[in-house]
Coordinates of C-alpha atoms in Angstrom, one line a residue:
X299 CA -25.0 -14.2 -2.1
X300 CA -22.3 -15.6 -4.7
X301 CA -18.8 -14.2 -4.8
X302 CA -19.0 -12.8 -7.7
X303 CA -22.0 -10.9 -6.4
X304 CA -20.4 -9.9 -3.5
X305 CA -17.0 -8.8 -5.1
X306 CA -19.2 -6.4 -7.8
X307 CA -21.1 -4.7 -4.5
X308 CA -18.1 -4.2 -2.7
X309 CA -16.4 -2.2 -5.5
X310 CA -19.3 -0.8 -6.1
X311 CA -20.1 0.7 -2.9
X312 CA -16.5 1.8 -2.1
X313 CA -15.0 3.1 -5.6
X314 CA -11.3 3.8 -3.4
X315 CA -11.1 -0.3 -4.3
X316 CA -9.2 -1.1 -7.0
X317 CA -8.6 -5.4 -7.4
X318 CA -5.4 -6.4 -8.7
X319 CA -5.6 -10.3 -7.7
X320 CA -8.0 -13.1 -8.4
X321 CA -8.0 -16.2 -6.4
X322 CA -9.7 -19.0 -7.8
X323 CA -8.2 -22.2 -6.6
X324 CA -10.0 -25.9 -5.1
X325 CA -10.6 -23.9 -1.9
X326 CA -11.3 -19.9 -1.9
X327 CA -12.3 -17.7 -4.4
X328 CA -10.9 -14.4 -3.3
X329 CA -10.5 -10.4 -4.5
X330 CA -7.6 -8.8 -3.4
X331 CA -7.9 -4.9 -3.6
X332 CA -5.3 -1.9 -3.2
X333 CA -7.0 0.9 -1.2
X334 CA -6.8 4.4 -2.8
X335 CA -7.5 7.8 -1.5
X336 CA -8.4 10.8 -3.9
X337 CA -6.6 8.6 -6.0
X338 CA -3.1 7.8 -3.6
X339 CA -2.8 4.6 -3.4
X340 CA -2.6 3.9 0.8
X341 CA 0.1 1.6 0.4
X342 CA 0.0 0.4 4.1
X343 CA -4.0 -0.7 3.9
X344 CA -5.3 -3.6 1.7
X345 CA -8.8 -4.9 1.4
X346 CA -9.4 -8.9 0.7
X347 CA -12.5 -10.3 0.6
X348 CA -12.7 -14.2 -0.1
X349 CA -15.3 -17.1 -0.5
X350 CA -14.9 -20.6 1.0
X351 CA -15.6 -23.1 -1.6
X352 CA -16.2 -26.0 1.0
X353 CA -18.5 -23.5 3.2
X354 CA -19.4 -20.8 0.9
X355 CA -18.7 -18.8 3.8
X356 CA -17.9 -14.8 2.6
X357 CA -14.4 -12.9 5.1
X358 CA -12.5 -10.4 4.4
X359 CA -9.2 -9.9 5.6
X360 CA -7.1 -6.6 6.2
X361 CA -10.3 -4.5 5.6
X362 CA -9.2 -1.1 6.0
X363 CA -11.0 1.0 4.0
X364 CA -9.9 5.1 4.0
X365 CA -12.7 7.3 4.1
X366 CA -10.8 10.3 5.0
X367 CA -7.3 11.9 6.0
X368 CA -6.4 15.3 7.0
X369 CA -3.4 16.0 5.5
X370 CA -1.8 17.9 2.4
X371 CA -1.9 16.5 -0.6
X372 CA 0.6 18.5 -2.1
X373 CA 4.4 16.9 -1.3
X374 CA 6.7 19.5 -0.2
X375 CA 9.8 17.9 -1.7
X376 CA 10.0 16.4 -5.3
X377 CA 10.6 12.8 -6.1
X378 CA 14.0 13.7 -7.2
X379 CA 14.8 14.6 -3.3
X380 CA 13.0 11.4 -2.3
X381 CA 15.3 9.3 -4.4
X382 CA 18.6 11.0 -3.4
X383 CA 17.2 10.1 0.3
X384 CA 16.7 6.3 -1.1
X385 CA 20.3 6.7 -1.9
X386 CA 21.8 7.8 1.3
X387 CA 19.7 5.2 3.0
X388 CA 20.5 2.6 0.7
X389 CA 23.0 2.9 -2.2
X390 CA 22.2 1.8 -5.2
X391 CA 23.6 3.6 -7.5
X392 CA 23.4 2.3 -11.2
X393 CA 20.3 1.1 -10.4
X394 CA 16.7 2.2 -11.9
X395 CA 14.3 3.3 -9.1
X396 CA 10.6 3.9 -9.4
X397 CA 8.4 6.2 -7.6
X398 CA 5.2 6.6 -6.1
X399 CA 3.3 9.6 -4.6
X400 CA 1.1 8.0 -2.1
X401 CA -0.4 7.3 1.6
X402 CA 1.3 5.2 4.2
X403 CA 0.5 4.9 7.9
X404 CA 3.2 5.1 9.8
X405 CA 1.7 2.6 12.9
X406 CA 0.9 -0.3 10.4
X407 CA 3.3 -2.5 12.1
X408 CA 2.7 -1.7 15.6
X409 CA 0.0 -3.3 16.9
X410 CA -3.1 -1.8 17.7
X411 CA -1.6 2.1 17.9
X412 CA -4.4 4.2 15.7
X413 CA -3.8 4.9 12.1
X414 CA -1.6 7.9 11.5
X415 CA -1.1 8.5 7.9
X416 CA 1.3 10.4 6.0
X417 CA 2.2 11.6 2.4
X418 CA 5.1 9.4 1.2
X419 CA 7.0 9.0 -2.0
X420 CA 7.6 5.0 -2.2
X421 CA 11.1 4.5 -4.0
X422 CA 11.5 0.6 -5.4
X423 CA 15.2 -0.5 -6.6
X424 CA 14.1 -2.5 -9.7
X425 CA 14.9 -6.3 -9.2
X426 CA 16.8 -5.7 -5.8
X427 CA 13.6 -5.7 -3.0
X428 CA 15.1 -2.7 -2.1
X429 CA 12.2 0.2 -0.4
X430 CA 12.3 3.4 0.8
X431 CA 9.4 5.3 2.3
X432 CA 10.1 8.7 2.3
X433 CA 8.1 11.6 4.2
X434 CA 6.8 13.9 1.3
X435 CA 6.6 16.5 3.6
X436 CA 9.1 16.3 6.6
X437 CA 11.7 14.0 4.8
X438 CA 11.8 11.6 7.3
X439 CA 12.3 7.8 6.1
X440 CA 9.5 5.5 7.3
X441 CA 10.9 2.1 6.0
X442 CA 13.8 1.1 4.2
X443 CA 14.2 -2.2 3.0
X444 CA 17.4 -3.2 1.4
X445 CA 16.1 -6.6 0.1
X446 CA 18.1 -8.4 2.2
X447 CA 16.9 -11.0 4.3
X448 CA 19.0 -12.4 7.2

């Protein structure tokens, strides 16, 4: 099986894949894939598949694939409210922010806790690595990243 074989099956059989990375260096050629879900983008989950050049060995890595959630689709605050949330979390206020509608679980960083997603609006500060993940239901913030690294 050659990986470009194998990449075309996988998106085939799992159309919630969408690649946004090549890697073809001396070592790995690799497909790196945002996960999607009725067309959310699950911002917590990732797919990567890769081939080993020197092995020809075929892994994936971070190969969560949503199949389904049960929760609304339908945010119960606007992404106007989301932003002024950004803001109080993390000021930036001549700044341009972006927004996303999407699906986060809130137990990605914590070990091995099962998945719990939720609705989010994801606010980016353009060129500042500031993030806010904001509950599109309940308000709460999930993360909040002011792109500052100590």
């Amino acid at each position: 099986l050659t990986a470009h074989t194998a990449f075309a099956d996988t998106l085939a059989a799992h159309p919630q894949l969408k690649a946004f990375r090549i890697i073809n260096d001396e070592h790995t050629l690799g497909m790196h894939c945002n996960v999607y879900y009725q067309g959310l983008q699950v911002i917590s989950d990732g797919y990567n598949l890769f081939q080993s050049k020197s092995t020809n060995e075929m892994f994936s890595i971070h190969d969560h694939i949503v199949d389904e959630i049960n929760l609304s689709l339908i945010p119960s605050i606007t992404h106007l409210q989301a932003i002024d949330i950004a803001r109080e979390q993390t000021p930036f206020k001549r700044k341009c922010a972006s927004y996303q509608l999407a699906i986060f679980d809130i137990n990605a960083t914590k070990g091995n806790q099962p998945r719990e997603y939720k609705l989010v609006w994801n606010i980016t500060v353009q060129n500042s690595g500031i993030n806010v993940v904001v509950d599109a239901h309940t308000q709460e913030v999930y993360r909040n990243f002011d792109g500052k690294y100590n």
